Amino acid sequence: MEIIKIPKLTYSVDGEWLVCNGERVLWCPGASAEEMEAIRDQYQRQADEAYQVGMELYKQNLRQSLLTQLKEKVTQMLSETDWVVIKLQSMKEEGWSEAEIENEKQKYVKILAQRKAIREWNLKMKQIIQNAQTVEELEGIKIEFTE
């Protein structure tokens, strides 16, 4: 899903024309300067309200997109070493002693430490994404794991 950030509309008056972001959009022949200003105010108010709603939706979609990217990244990274966890679990289910399992774990200390680091990074990133208050904060978040 593509997330689109809506532009802010700014209305002004040019004689009998209502202007939006530099382009003439509405001609009001015979309207006084006061009437044109009232029209501008009405259009600007509506545009500002629509912009606020649009930006809130954009922020929600961006937050959800970041959480989805994070989940996919973590799943991909952990899946590369799932075999270690499966092997150790199988040993337990097959009745191997705790000492034998601990001995086997020692072979995979680096992998298990990396998995722990990935899970901790995942929790930290989720918190950062959830705590971001502004669009700018969310746009600044990069889903990149560094050890």
Coordinates of N, CA and C in Angstrom, one line a residue, residues 53-104:
V53 N -7.3 16.3 9.1 CA -7.8 15.0 9.1 C -6.9 14.1 8.2
G54 N -6.5 14.6 7.0 CA -5.6 13.9 6.1 C -4.3 13.5 6.8
M55 N -3.7 14.5 7.5 CA -2.4 14.3 8.1 C -2.5 13.3 9.3
E56 N -3.6 13.3 10.0 CA -3.8 12.3 11.0 C -3.9 10.9 10.4
L57 N -4.6 10.7 9.3 CA -4.7 9.4 8.6 C -3.4 9.0 8.1
Y58 N -2.6 10.0 7.5 CA -1.3 9.7 7.0 C -0.4 9.2 8.1
K59 N -0.5 9.9 9.3 CA 0.3 9.5 10.4 C 0.0 8.0 10.9
Q60 N -1.3 7.7 11.0 CA -1.7 6.4 11.4 C -1.2 5.3 10.4
N61 N -1.4 5.6 9.1 CA -0.9 4.7 8.1 C 0.6 4.5 8.1
L62 N 1.3 5.6 8.3 CA 2.8 5.5 8.3 C 3.2 4.7 9.5
R63 N 2.6 4.9 10.7 CA 2.9 4.1 11.9 C 2.7 2.6 11.6
Q64 N 1.5 2.3 11.0 CA 1.2 0.9 10.7 C 2.2 0.3 9.7
S65 N 2.5 1.1 8.7 CA 3.5 0.6 7.7 C 4.9 0.3 8.4
L66 N 5.3 1.2 9.3 CA 6.6 1.0 10.0 C 6.5 -0.3 10.8
L67 N 5.4 -0.5 11.5 CA 5.3 -1.7 12.4 C 5.3 -2.9 11.5
T68 N 4.6 -2.9 10.4 CA 4.6 -4.0 9.4 C 6.0 -4.3 8.9
Q69 N 6.7 -3.2 8.5 CA 8.1 -3.4 8.0 C 9.0 -4.0 9.1
L70 N 8.8 -3.6 10.3 CA 9.6 -4.1 11.5 C 9.3 -5.6 11.7
K71 N 8.0 -5.9 11.7 CA 7.7 -7.3 11.9 C 8.3 -8.2 10.8
E72 N 8.2 -7.8 9.5 CA 8.7 -8.5 8.4 C 10.2 -8.7 8.5
K73 N 10.9 -7.6 8.9 CA 12.4 -7.6 9.1 C 12.8 -8.6 10.2
V74 N 12.1 -8.5 11.3 CA 12.5 -9.4 12.5 C 12.2 -10.8 12.1
T75 N 11.1 -11.1 11.5 CA 10.7 -12.5 11.1 C 11.8 -13.0 10.2
Q76 N 12.2 -12.2 9.2 CA 13.2 -12.7 8.2 C 14.5 -13.0 8.9
M77 N 14.9 -12.1 9.8 CA 16.2 -12.2 10.5 C 16.2 -13.4 11.4
L78 N 15.1 -13.6 12.2 CA 15.1 -14.8 13.1 C 14.9 -16.1 12.4
S79 N 14.2 -16.1 11.2 CA 14.0 -17.3 10.5 C 15.3 -18.0 10.0
E80 N 16.3 -17.1 9.8 CA 17.6 -17.6 9.4 C 18.3 -18.5 10.4
T81 N 17.9 -18.4 11.7 CA 18.5 -19.2 12.7 C 17.5 -20.0 13.6
D82 N 16.3 -20.1 13.0 CA 15.3 -20.9 13.8 C 15.7 -22.3 14.0
W83 N 16.5 -22.8 13.1 CA 17.0 -24.2 13.2 C 17.7 -24.5 14.5
V84 N 18.3 -23.5 15.0 CA 19.0 -23.7 16.3 C 18.0 -24.0 17.4
V85 N 17.0 -23.1 17.5 CA 16.0 -23.2 18.5 C 15.2 -24.5 18.4
I86 N 14.9 -24.9 17.1 CA 14.2 -26.2 16.9 C 15.1 -27.3 17.3
K87 N 16.4 -27.3 17.0 CA 17.3 -28.4 17.4 C 17.3 -28.5 18.9
L88 N 17.5 -27.4 19.7 CA 17.5 -27.5 21.1 C 16.2 -27.9 21.7
Q89 N 15.1 -27.5 21.1 CA 13.8 -27.9 21.6 C 13.6 -29.4 21.4
S90 N 14.0 -29.9 20.2 CA 13.9 -31.3 19.9 C 14.7 -32.2 20.9
M91 N 15.9 -31.7 21.3 CA 16.7 -32.4 22.3 C 16.0 -32.5 23.6
K92 N 15.3 -31.4 24.0 CA 14.6 -31.4 25.2 C 13.4 -32.4 25.2
E93 N 12.7 -32.4 24.0 CA 11.6 -33.3 23.9 C 12.0 -34.8 23.8
E94 N 13.2 -35.0 23.3 CA 13.7 -36.3 23.2 C 14.3 -36.8 24.5
G95 N 14.3 -36.0 25.5 CA 14.7 -36.4 26.9 C 16.2 -36.3 27.1
W96 N 16.9 -35.4 26.4 CA 18.3 -35.2 26.7 C 18.4 -34.5 28.0
S97 N 19.5 -34.7 28.7 CA 19.6 -34.1 30.1 C 19.9 -32.6 29.9
E98 N 19.7 -31.9 31.0 CA 19.9 -30.4 30.9 C 21.4 -30.1 30.7
A99 N 22.3 -31.0 31.2 CA 23.7 -30.8 31.0 C 24.1 -31.0 29.5
E100 N 23.5 -32.0 28.9 CA 23.7 -32.2 27.5 C 23.2 -31.0 26.6
I101 N 22.0 -30.6 27.0 CA 21.4 -29.4 26.2 C 22.3 -28.2 26.4
E102 N 22.7 -27.9 27.7 CA 23.6 -26.8 27.9 C 24.9 -26.9 27.2
N103 N 25.4 -28.1 27.1 CA 26.7 -28.3 26.3 C 26.4 -28.0 24.9
E104 N 25.3 -28.4 24.3 CA 25.0 -28.1 22.9 C 24.7 -26.6 22.7

